[in-house]
Coordinates of C-alpha atoms in Angstrom, one line a residue:
M744 CA -12.5 -14.6 38.9
E745 CA -11.3 -15.2 42.5
N746 CA -8.6 -17.7 41.4
A747 CA -7.6 -15.2 38.7
L748 CA -7.0 -12.5 41.1
Q749 CA -4.9 -14.9 43.5
R750 CA -2.5 -15.6 40.4
S751 CA -2.1 -12.0 39.6
P752 CA 1.4 -10.6 40.7
K753 CA 1.6 -8.2 43.6
I754 CA 1.5 -4.3 42.8
S755 CA 4.4 -2.6 44.8
K756 CA 3.9 0.9 46.0
L757 CA 5.8 3.6 44.5
T758 CA 7.8 4.6 47.4
C759 CA 9.9 7.7 48.0
G760 CA 12.7 7.2 50.9
V761 CA 11.8 10.6 52.2
C762 CA 8.3 9.8 52.9
S763 CA 8.9 6.3 54.5
N764 CA 7.2 5.2 57.6
V765 CA 5.1 8.3 57.7
G766 CA 2.3 7.5 59.9
G767 CA 3.1 4.1 60.1
E768 CA 3.1 3.0 56.6
D769 CA 5.4 3.4 53.5
G770 CA 4.9 6.6 51.8
D771 CA 3.8 6.3 48.2
R772 CA 4.0 9.0 45.7
I773 CA 0.5 8.7 44.0
S774 CA -1.4 9.0 47.2
N775 CA 0.4 11.9 48.3
L776 CA -0.9 14.0 45.0
P777 CA -3.7 16.4 45.7
E778 CA -7.2 14.6 45.3
P779 CA -8.4 16.2 42.1
I780 CA -4.9 14.8 40.3
I781 CA -5.6 11.4 41.9
H782 CA -9.3 11.6 40.5
H783 CA -7.9 12.5 37.2
I784 CA -5.7 9.6 37.1
F785 CA -8.0 7.1 38.1
S786 CA -10.6 8.6 35.5
F787 CA -8.9 6.4 32.8
L788 CA -9.7 3.3 34.5
E789 CA -13.1 1.3 34.6
T790 CA -14.9 1.8 37.8
I791 CA -14.5 -1.9 38.5
D792 CA -10.7 -1.3 38.6
V793 CA -11.1 1.7 40.7
V794 CA -12.8 -0.4 43.4
R795 CA -10.2 -3.3 43.1
A796 CA -7.6 -0.5 43.6
S797 CA -9.0 0.1 47.0
A798 CA -7.3 -3.0 48.3
V799 CA -3.8 -1.7 47.2
S800 CA -3.5 1.2 49.6
R801 CA -5.5 2.2 52.8
K802 CA -5.7 5.7 51.7
W803 CA -7.6 4.5 48.5
R804 CA -10.0 2.3 50.5
Y805 CA -12.8 5.0 50.0
L806 CA -11.4 6.7 47.0
W807 CA -14.3 5.3 44.6
H808 CA -17.0 7.0 47.1
S809 CA -15.9 10.4 46.0
I810 CA -14.6 9.9 42.3
P811 CA -16.4 12.3 40.1
Y812 CA -15.9 9.8 37.1
L813 CA -17.8 6.7 36.6
N814 CA -17.1 4.2 33.6
F815 CA -19.3 1.0 33.5
N816 CA -18.8 -1.5 30.8
I817 CA -20.7 -4.7 30.7
H818 CA -18.0 -6.2 27.9
N819 CA -14.9 -6.0 29.9
I820 CA -16.1 -5.9 33.7
W821 CA -15.2 -9.5 33.9
S822 CA -13.1 -12.0 32.0
N823 CA -15.0 -14.0 29.5
P824 CA -18.3 -13.9 31.6
L825 CA -20.5 -15.7 28.9
E826 CA -18.3 -18.9 29.7
R827 CA -19.7 -18.9 33.1
W828 CA -22.7 -17.4 32.9
S829 CA -25.8 -16.8 30.7
L830 CA -26.2 -13.4 28.9
Q831 CA -29.2 -12.7 31.4
T832 CA -27.3 -13.7 34.3
T833 CA -24.4 -11.5 33.2
N834 CA -26.6 -8.7 32.7
E835 CA -28.1 -9.0 36.2
K836 CA -24.6 -9.2 37.8
F837 CA -23.8 -6.1 35.9
K838 CA -26.7 -4.0 37.1
D839 CA -26.2 -5.2 40.6
F840 CA -22.6 -3.7 40.4
V841 CA -23.8 -0.3 39.1
N842 CA -26.6 -0.2 41.6
W843 CA -24.1 -0.9 44.4
V844 CA -21.8 1.8 43.3
L845 CA -24.3 4.3 42.9
L846 CA -25.9 3.7 46.1
F847 CA -22.9 3.8 48.2
Q848 CA -21.2 6.7 46.4
N849 CA -21.1 10.1 48.1
G850 CA -24.5 11.7 46.6
S851 CA -23.4 15.1 47.3
V852 CA -20.5 14.6 44.6
S853 CA -21.5 16.0 41.4
I854 CA -20.6 13.6 38.6
H855 CA -18.0 15.2 35.7
R856 CA -18.4 12.0 33.5
F857 CA -20.6 9.2 33.2
R858 CA -19.8 6.3 30.8
L859 CA -22.1 3.6 30.2
S860 CA -22.3 0.5 28.0
C861 CA -24.8 -2.1 28.7
L862 CA -28.0 -4.1 27.4
N863 CA -31.3 -2.5 28.0
R864 CA -34.2 -5.3 27.9
V865 CA -38.1 -4.9 27.4
D866 CA -39.9 -3.6 30.4
D867 CA -36.6 -2.9 32.4
Y868 CA -36.5 0.7 33.8
T869 CA -32.9 0.2 35.4
L870 CA -31.2 2.3 32.7
Y871 CA -33.9 5.2 33.0
R872 CA -33.1 5.1 36.9
W873 CA -29.5 5.2 36.4
I874 CA -30.1 8.3 33.8
A875 CA -32.2 10.2 36.7
V876 CA -29.7 9.6 39.5
V877 CA -26.8 11.2 37.5
A878 CA -29.1 13.9 36.4
W879 CA -29.9 14.4 40.0
R880 CA -26.1 14.6 40.7
N881 CA -25.3 17.2 38.1
V882 CA -23.8 15.2 35.3
Q883 CA -21.8 17.4 32.9
V884 CA -20.7 14.6 30.4
L885 CA -22.6 11.6 29.6
N886 CA -21.8 8.7 27.1
L887 CA -24.3 5.9 26.7
H888 CA -23.7 2.8 24.3
I889 CA -26.9 0.8 24.6
I890 CA -28.1 -2.0 22.9
S891 CA -31.7 -2.0 23.5
D892 CA -34.9 -4.3 22.5
E893 CA -37.1 -1.4 22.4
P894 CA -37.1 2.3 21.8
I895 CA -35.4 4.5 24.2
K896 CA -36.9 7.6 25.7
L897 CA -34.8 10.2 27.5
P898 CA -36.5 10.8 30.9
R899 CA -38.0 14.5 31.5
S900 CA -35.7 14.7 34.7
F901 CA -32.7 14.4 32.4
V902 CA -33.8 16.4 29.4
T903 CA -34.2 19.4 31.7
C904 CA -30.8 18.7 33.5
E905 CA -29.0 22.2 33.4
S906 CA -25.5 20.9 34.3
L907 CA -25.0 18.7 30.9
V908 CA -22.6 20.0 28.5
S909 CA -21.6 16.9 26.4
L910 CA -24.0 14.1 25.3
K911 CA -23.2 10.9 23.2
L912 CA -25.7 8.2 22.5
D913 CA -24.5 5.1 20.5
F914 CA -27.6 2.6 20.2
G915 CA -26.0 -0.1 17.8
N916 CA -23.7 -0.8 15.2
R917 CA -23.2 -0.8 11.4
E918 CA -26.1 -3.5 11.0
H919 CA -28.5 -2.3 13.8
Q920 CA -29.7 1.4 14.7
G921 CA -31.5 1.7 18.1
V922 CA -34.8 4.0 18.1
L923 CA -34.4 7.2 19.9
N924 CA -37.8 8.6 20.9
L925 CA -36.9 12.5 21.0
P926 CA -38.4 14.5 23.9
T927 CA -41.1 16.8 23.5
C928 CA -40.2 19.2 25.9
A929 CA -37.5 22.1 25.8
G930 CA -34.3 21.1 27.4
F931 CA -30.4 20.9 27.4
S932 CA -30.1 24.6 28.0
R933 CA -26.2 24.3 28.3
L934 CA -25.5 21.4 26.0
K935 CA -22.6 22.2 23.8
S936 CA -21.5 18.9 22.3
L937 CA -24.3 16.3 20.8
D938 CA -22.9 13.0 19.2
L939 CA -25.6 10.7 17.8
Q940 CA -24.4 7.1 16.4
H941 CA -26.3 4.3 15.1
V942 CA -29.6 6.0 16.1
E943 CA -32.7 5.8 14.2
V944 CA -34.7 9.0 14.2
L945 CA -38.3 8.7 13.4
D946 CA -39.9 12.3 13.7
Y947 CA -38.5 14.9 11.5
N948 CA -40.4 17.7 13.1
L949 CA -39.3 16.6 16.5
F950 CA -35.8 16.3 15.6
R951 CA -35.6 20.0 14.2
E952 CA -37.4 21.2 17.5
F953 CA -34.9 19.0 19.7
L954 CA -32.0 20.9 17.8
S955 CA -33.6 24.3 18.2
S956 CA -34.1 23.7 21.9
C957 CA -30.2 23.4 22.2
P958 CA -29.3 27.0 21.9
L959 CA -25.5 26.4 22.9
V960 CA -24.7 23.3 20.7
E961 CA -21.4 24.0 19.2
N962 CA -20.5 20.2 18.2
L963 CA -23.1 18.2 16.3
C964 CA -21.9 14.7 15.0
M965 CA -24.4 12.2 13.2
K966 CA -22.7 9.0 12.3
E967 CA -24.5 6.2 10.9
C968 CA -27.9 7.5 11.8
F969 CA -31.3 6.3 10.3
F970 CA -33.5 9.2 9.3
H971 CA -37.0 7.3 9.1
D972 CA -39.3 8.7 6.4
F973 CA -37.4 11.8 5.5
E974 CA -34.8 12.4 2.8
S975 CA -34.0 15.9 3.4
L976 CA -31.9 16.9 6.5
D977 CA -32.2 20.9 7.2
I978 CA -29.8 21.9 10.0
S979 CA -30.4 25.6 10.9
T980 CA -28.8 27.1 14.1
T981 CA -26.6 30.2 15.1
S982 CA -24.5 28.5 17.6
L983 CA -23.2 25.5 15.8
K984 CA -19.3 25.4 15.0
Y985 CA -18.4 21.8 13.9
L986 CA -21.0 19.6 12.1
T987 CA -20.2 15.9 10.9
V988 CA -23.0 13.8 8.9
D989 CA -21.5 10.5 8.0
E990 CA -23.4 7.6 6.7
F991 CA -21.1 6.5 4.3
L992 CA -21.3 2.9 5.5
L993 CA -25.2 2.8 5.1
S994 CA -27.1 1.7 2.0
E995 CA -30.6 2.4 0.6
P996 CA -33.2 2.8 1.7
K997 CA -31.5 4.6 4.9
G998 CA -29.4 7.1 2.9
L999 CA -30.6 11.2 2.9
R1000 CA -31.2 12.6 -0.6
S1001 CA -30.6 16.3 0.3
C1002 CA -28.7 18.1 3.0
K1003 CA -29.3 22.0 3.6
V1004 CA -27.0 23.7 6.0
I1005 CA -28.0 27.0 7.4
C1006 CA -24.9 27.8 10.0
E1007 CA -23.3 31.0 9.6
S1008 CA -20.8 30.2 12.9
L1009 CA -19.8 27.0 11.3
E1010 CA -15.9 26.2 11.3
A1011 CA -15.8 22.7 10.3
L1012 CA -18.2 20.8 8.0
K1013 CA -18.1 17.1 7.1
L1014 CA -20.5 15.6 4.9
H1015 CA -19.9 11.8 4.0
F1016 CA -22.9 9.9 2.4
G1017 CA -23.7 6.4 1.7
R1018 CA -21.7 4.5 -1.4
E1019 CA -24.6 2.5 -2.5
I1020 CA -27.4 5.1 -3.0
D1021 CA -27.5 8.5 -5.3
K1022 CA -25.1 11.1 -4.2
C1023 CA -26.7 13.5 -1.5
V1024 CA -27.5 17.0 -2.9
L1025 CA -25.8 19.9 -0.7
K1026 CA -28.0 22.9 -0.7
L1027 CA -27.6 26.4 0.6
P1028 CA -30.8 28.6 0.7
P1029 CA -30.8 31.7 -1.6
T1030 CA -30.8 34.1 1.6
C1031 CA -27.9 32.2 3.1
V1032 CA -24.6 34.7 3.1
G1033 CA -22.2 31.7 3.3
F1034 CA -19.7 30.5 5.9
S1035 CA -17.8 33.5 7.0
R1036 CA -15.9 31.3 9.6
L1037 CA -15.7 27.9 7.9
K1038 CA -12.2 26.6 8.1
S1039 CA -12.3 22.9 7.1
L1040 CA -14.8 21.4 4.3
D1041 CA -14.8 17.6 3.6
L1042 CA -17.4 16.0 1.3
K1043 CA -17.9 12.6 0.2
N1044 CA -20.4 11.4 -2.5
V1045 CA -22.0 14.9 -2.5
K1046 CA -23.8 16.0 -5.7
L1047 CA -23.1 19.6 -6.4
L1048 CA -25.7 20.8 -8.9
D1049 CA -23.9 23.9 -10.4
H1050 CA -20.5 25.5 -10.6
S1051 CA -21.9 28.9 -9.4
F1052 CA -22.9 26.9 -6.2
F1053 CA -19.4 25.7 -5.6
L1054 CA -18.1 29.1 -6.3
K1055 CA -20.3 30.6 -4.0
L1056 CA -19.5 28.0 -1.4
I1057 CA -15.6 28.9 -1.5
S1058 CA -16.1 32.5 -2.2
S1059 CA -18.1 32.9 0.9
S1060 CA -15.6 31.2 3.1
P1061 CA -12.6 33.4 3.2
L1062 CA -11.0 31.5 6.0
L1063 CA -11.3 28.2 4.5
E1064 CA -8.0 26.2 5.1
N1065 CA -8.8 22.7 4.4
L1066 CA -10.8 21.2 1.7
K1067 CA -11.4 17.6 0.7
M1068 CA -13.7 16.3 -1.9
D1069 CA -14.0 12.5 -2.6
S1070 CA -16.4 10.9 -5.3
C1071 CA -18.3 14.2 -5.4
C1072 CA -20.3 14.8 -8.5
F1073 CA -20.6 18.0 -11.0
P1074 CA -23.4 17.0 -13.3
D1075 CA -23.0 19.8 -15.6
L1076 CA -19.5 21.2 -14.9
K1077 CA -17.0 21.6 -17.6
I1078 CA -14.3 23.6 -15.5
L1079 CA -13.6 23.1 -12.0
D1080 CA -12.0 26.4 -10.9
V1081 CA -10.5 26.1 -7.2
S1082 CA -9.2 29.5 -6.5
S1083 CA -8.5 30.6 -2.8
N1084 CA -6.1 32.7 -1.0
S1085 CA -6.7 31.0 2.2
L1086 CA -6.6 27.5 1.3
K1087 CA -3.6 25.4 2.8
S1088 CA -4.7 21.7 2.2
L1089 CA -6.6 20.5 -1.1
T1090 CA -7.5 16.9 -1.7
L1091 CA -9.5 15.7 -4.9
E1092 CA -10.4 12.0 -5.1
R1093 CA -12.5 10.4 -8.1
I1094 CA -14.3 13.8 -9.0
E1095 CA -17.1 12.8 -11.4
F1096 CA -18.1 15.4 -14.3
G1097 CA -21.1 15.1 -16.5
G1098 CA -21.3 14.9 -20.1
D1099 CA -19.7 12.4 -22.6
E1100 CA -16.5 14.0 -23.9
L1101 CA -13.5 13.8 -21.4
D1102 CA -11.3 16.5 -23.3
N1103 CA -14.0 19.3 -22.6
Y1104 CA -13.1 19.3 -18.7
K1105 CA -10.5 21.4 -17.1
L1106 CA -9.2 21.7 -13.6
K1107 CA -7.8 24.9 -12.5
I1108 CA -6.0 25.3 -8.9
A1109 CA -4.8 28.6 -8.0
C1110 CA -4.2 29.0 -4.4
S1111 CA -1.4 31.2 -3.3
N1112 CA -0.8 29.7 0.3
L1113 CA -1.7 26.2 -0.8
E1114 CA 0.9 23.7 1.3
S1115 CA -0.6 20.3 0.5
F1116 CA -2.2 19.0 -2.5
N1117 CA -3.4 15.5 -3.3
I1118 CA -5.3 14.3 -6.2
F1119 CA -6.3 10.6 -7.0
A1120 CA -8.2 10.8 -10.7
P1121 CA -7.8 10.1 -14.4
L1122 CA -5.3 12.3 -16.0
L1123 CA -7.4 15.4 -16.9
P1124 CA -6.6 17.0 -20.4
D1125 CA -6.4 20.2 -19.2
F1126 CA -4.8 20.6 -15.7
T1127 CA -3.6 24.0 -14.6
L1128 CA -1.7 24.9 -11.4
E1129 CA -1.1 28.4 -11.1
G1130 CA 0.6 30.5 -8.2
L1131 CA 1.4 27.5 -5.9
N1132 CA 4.4 29.1 -4.4
S1133 CA 3.9 27.9 -1.0
L1134 CA 3.3 24.2 -1.9
Q1135 CA 5.5 21.8 0.2
N1136 CA 3.8 18.3 -0.1
A1137 CA 2.2 16.8 -3.2
F1138 CA 0.5 13.4 -3.8
I1139 CA -0.3 12.6 -7.3
F1140 CA -2.2 9.2 -8.3
L1141 CA -3.1 9.4 -12.1
E1142 CA -4.9 6.2 -13.6
T1143 CA -5.1 5.0 -17.4
I1144 CA -7.6 7.0 -19.4
G1145 CA -7.6 4.9 -22.3
E1146 CA -5.7 3.9 -25.4
Y1147 CA -7.2 6.2 -27.7
M1148 CA -5.1 9.2 -26.7
E1149 CA -1.9 10.2 -28.5
A1150 CA 1.4 10.7 -26.7
K1151 CA 1.5 14.2 -27.2
E1152 CA -2.3 14.5 -25.6
I1153 CA -1.1 12.9 -22.3
C1154 CA 2.7 14.5 -22.2
H1155 CA 1.3 17.8 -22.5
P1156 CA -1.0 18.1 -19.5
M1157 CA 1.2 16.0 -17.5
S1158 CA 4.2 18.4 -18.2
K1159 CA 1.9 21.2 -16.9
I1160 CA 1.4 19.2 -13.7
L1161 CA 5.3 18.6 -13.3
N1162 CA 6.1 22.3 -13.8
G1163 CA 3.5 23.2 -11.5
L1164 CA 5.0 21.0 -8.7
R1165 CA 8.4 21.9 -9.2
D1166 CA 8.9 23.8 -5.9
V1167 CA 7.6 21.0 -3.7
K1168 CA 9.8 19.6 -1.0
V1169 CA 7.9 16.1 -0.7
L1170 CA 6.6 14.4 -3.7
K1171 CA 4.4 11.5 -4.1
L1172 CA 3.8 9.7 -7.2
S1173 CA 1.8 6.9 -8.2
C1174 CA 1.2 7.1 -12.1
T1175 CA 0.1 4.2 -14.4
P1176 CA 1.5 6.0 -17.8
Y1177 CA 4.8 6.2 -16.3
Q1178 CA 6.3 5.8 -19.9
F1179 CA 5.0 9.2 -20.6
L1180 CA 6.2 10.8 -17.5
N1181 CA 9.7 9.4 -18.5
A1182 CA 9.3 11.2 -22.1
I1183 CA 8.7 14.3 -20.5
L1184 CA 11.5 14.4 -18.0
E1185 CA 13.8 13.4 -21.1
Q1186 CA 12.8 16.2 -23.3
R1187 CA 13.7 19.8 -22.3
S1188 CA 10.8 21.3 -24.1
Y1189 CA 8.4 19.7 -21.8
F1190 CA 10.0 20.1 -18.4
S1191 CA 12.8 22.9 -18.5
A1192 CA 13.3 23.2 -14.7
S1193 CA 14.4 20.9 -11.9
F1194 CA 13.0 20.1 -8.4
N1195 CA 15.5 22.0 -6.6
N1196 CA 13.6 22.3 -3.3
L1197 CA 12.7 18.7 -3.2
K1198 CA 13.8 16.5 -0.3
S1199 CA 11.7 13.5 -0.2
I1200 CA 10.2 11.4 -3.2
L1201 CA 8.0 8.5 -3.0
C1202 CA 7.3 6.3 -6.4
V1203 CA 5.0 3.4 -6.9
T1204 CA 6.6 1.2 -9.6
T1205 CA 3.9 -0.4 -12.2
A1206 CA 6.1 -1.2 -15.2
E1207 CA 9.6 -2.1 -16.5
W1208 CA 10.1 1.6 -17.5
T1209 CA 9.8 2.9 -13.9
V1210 CA 13.4 2.7 -13.1
P1211 CA 14.5 4.9 -16.0
L1212 CA 12.0 7.3 -14.7
I1213 CA 13.5 7.3 -11.2
I1214 CA 16.9 7.6 -12.4
R1215 CA 15.7 10.8 -14.4
L1216 CA 13.8 12.1 -11.4
L1217 CA 17.0 11.6 -9.4
N1218 CA 18.9 13.8 -12.1
W1219 CA 16.2 16.3 -11.7
S1220 CA 16.3 16.5 -7.8
P1221 CA 19.9 17.6 -6.9
N1222 CA 18.9 18.1 -3.2
L1223 CA 17.0 15.0 -2.7
E1224 CA 17.5 13.4 0.7
V1225 CA 14.9 10.5 1.0
L1226 CA 13.9 8.1 -1.7
T1227 CA 11.1 5.7 -1.3
I1228 CA 10.3 2.9 -4.0
Y1229 CA 7.2 0.7 -3.6
F1230 CA 7.3 -2.0 -6.1
D1231 CA 3.7 -3.0 -7.3
L1232 CA 4.9 -5.5 -9.8
D1233 CA 7.1 -8.4 -9.4
E1234 CA 7.7 -9.7 -12.7
Y1235 CA 9.8 -7.6 -15.5
Y1236 CA 10.0 -8.8 -19.1
D1237 CA 13.1 -6.9 -19.7
D1238 CA 16.3 -6.0 -18.0
W1239 CA 16.5 -2.5 -16.5
E1240 CA 19.3 -0.4 -18.0
I1241 CA 20.9 1.8 -15.1
P1242 CA 23.6 4.0 -16.2
D1243 CA 26.8 4.0 -14.5
K1244 CA 27.3 7.7 -14.1
V1245 CA 27.4 10.4 -11.3
I1246 CA 24.0 11.8 -10.2
L1247 CA 24.4 14.8 -7.8
C1248 CA 22.0 13.8 -5.1
L1249 CA 23.5 10.6 -4.7
T1250 CA 26.9 11.9 -4.5
C1251 CA 25.9 14.8 -2.0
H1252 CA 22.6 14.7 -0.5
L1253 CA 20.6 11.2 -0.3
K1254 CA 20.8 9.8 3.1
T1255 CA 17.7 7.3 3.2
V1256 CA 16.4 4.9 0.9
E1257 CA 13.4 2.6 1.6
L1258 CA 12.3 -0.3 -0.8
I1259 CA 8.6 -1.8 0.0
D1260 CA 7.4 -4.9 -1.3
F1261 CA 10.8 -6.0 -2.6
S1262 CA 11.0 -9.4 -4.2
G1263 CA 14.7 -9.6 -4.7
N1264 CA 14.9 -10.3 -8.5
E1265 CA 17.8 -9.4 -10.4
N1266 CA 16.4 -6.1 -11.6
E1267 CA 15.8 -4.9 -8.1
L1268 CA 19.2 -6.1 -6.8
E1269 CA 20.9 -4.4 -9.4
L1270 CA 19.0 -1.1 -8.3
V1271 CA 20.1 -1.9 -4.9
R1272 CA 23.8 -2.2 -6.1
F1273 CA 23.4 1.0 -8.1
L1274 CA 22.4 2.9 -4.9
L1275 CA 25.1 1.4 -2.6
K1276 CA 27.8 2.1 -4.9
N1277 CA 26.9 5.7 -6.1
G1278 CA 25.3 6.9 -2.7
H1279 CA 28.4 8.2 -0.9
I1280 CA 26.6 9.6 2.1
L1281 CA 23.9 7.0 2.3
Q1282 CA 23.3 6.4 5.7
K1283 CA 20.1 4.0 5.8
L1284 CA 18.8 1.3 3.3
R1285 CA 15.5 -0.1 4.6
V1286 CA 14.3 -3.1 2.8
S1287 CA 10.7 -4.5 3.5
W1288 CA 10.1 -7.8 1.7
L1289 CA 7.3 -8.7 -0.5
K1290 CA 5.3 -11.5 1.4
G1291 CA 6.3 -15.0 0.6
V1292 CA 9.7 -14.3 -0.7
E1293 CA 12.4 -16.6 0.5
N1294 CA 16.3 -16.1 0.6
R1295 CA 15.9 -12.6 1.8
R1296 CA 19.3 -11.8 2.4
E1297 CA 20.8 -11.9 -1.1
I1298 CA 21.4 -8.1 -1.1
I1299 CA 25.3 -7.2 -1.0
S1300 CA 26.2 -5.3 2.1
S1301 CA 28.4 -2.4 2.6
S1302 CA 30.2 -1.5 5.7
S1303 CA 29.0 1.9 5.9
V1304 CA 25.6 1.4 5.4
A1305 CA 22.9 0.2 7.9
L1306 CA 20.6 -2.6 6.2
K1307 CA 17.5 -3.1 8.0
F1308 CA 15.1 -5.7 7.0
L1309 CA 11.5 -5.4 7.8
E1310 CA 8.5 -7.9 7.9
P1311 CA 6.0 -7.1 5.2
K1312 CA 3.2 -4.8 5.6
P1313 CA -0.4 -5.2 4.3
F1314 CA -1.2 -3.0 1.3
L1315 CA -3.7 -0.8 3.2
D1316 CA -1.2 -0.2 6.0
F1317 CA 1.5 0.9 3.5
F1318 CA -1.1 3.4 2.0
L1319 CA -2.1 4.7 5.4
T1320 CA 1.5 5.4 6.4
H1321 CA 2.8 7.0 3.5
F1322 CA -0.2 8.5 2.0
D1323 CA -2.3 9.7 4.9
D1324 CA -1.8 13.3 5.8

């Protein structure tokens, strides 16, 4: 490590000519800042780096003695320590460093934030001594990431610490959860935020008492925790505003089976349950009046037993602005009615309905203030969009539902979707049955309006008839400015027939075209030629090539258009970039 430090380049001081040679040394801008600001700047560094910085400036020599932010991480305190020492030796050296800092720091300075990532061995009480020290020094924010060989019990002196306002405990990873022995005494009287990750909770009664002993908790997050021997989670508190239960990556037998929430002050609720277990049932007690302050609701793999419960959930949340449901189940539901005047963002993914016959199901969206709507689902036979006058963004991903349906049975509900979205500004479209969309736009009886407000459209191509559909979309979008096409199929059996005629948006408005996973076959090249020829005010054409394609520069060029060739993106990165709000 000493040799590595000797090879490091010198760190020059940030000098200011006006301050030069004051007190016999060059002035530097950082050292002349007020001490609280200097502490804030150094709070983003590991404590080992703050100590090393004492060699940079004489004014910083004893800075680490008084800094109220301490960050210790055994994984990055040295470069590749396991190449030089054993794990045991590395752990001992790490403990020596933490002990040294805590011993020589000014004990009268309260600790604002203490972060610790380390190992905890059997019969080693060093961790508990550190926790006791920071509790004595009135710690306000404590983050512990501990990999322990034995259960961890919070010391009584720490539980009764009245200065603590935020506590995060992370005891493992996806494969391992550490056991937390909850305290039996009351405490955490000022705690406002509690974050538990990869924690195994053994006693349900103690867990409830533990939460009830935190009367001011506003934020509760439990991620990938193991609730041992109890399948029902009952959370009842009057102060809670933000609740997250995320065990999506866990599998049986660690998953919950039901979750009951009684938190009338709740503003955001996120419940994500495991994929490999039966869906967790969300319950509200009969006496619950609802969530009068709820603004965000995010449900994943949750079972809603009846429609009346869902209607009660929505109607009792007059401030609800964001609703997301992914892989949720309605066992006996025939009509999913989402009607809300407050809702601004709605996302529905892979909703599961009960029963056998698909054509009995209906989906109704009636939200006058809705601004963003995303759906990933099979094409529903009866899809109704009502009064979406405020809708700005829509992402529609529809899958094939079977060959037994006639064209008319598909065209009718899809025409209702398009007519309901005719006022949007941004449209993202990925549909397997593109030929039916093409037929809808071709016949005025199905779609009589235009997308007059549409400024940006993204289409995912899946078959030969995609380009005729895109041409028709361009015809029906006179004010379009941005066109993005993702080519999901690099082999086409027929030549695309691209009409050589004037399209209003190409002549007057289209400025940017982006082609993703472009393979450079003749059909795609012909589309590029069409866009370049007819895009009179086109300013930018971005091409991202399909991985493995050679001879990438076979596209015709134009002196008035900037061509930008990009390296291929992974499929997941593409969807995160274009479809994630």
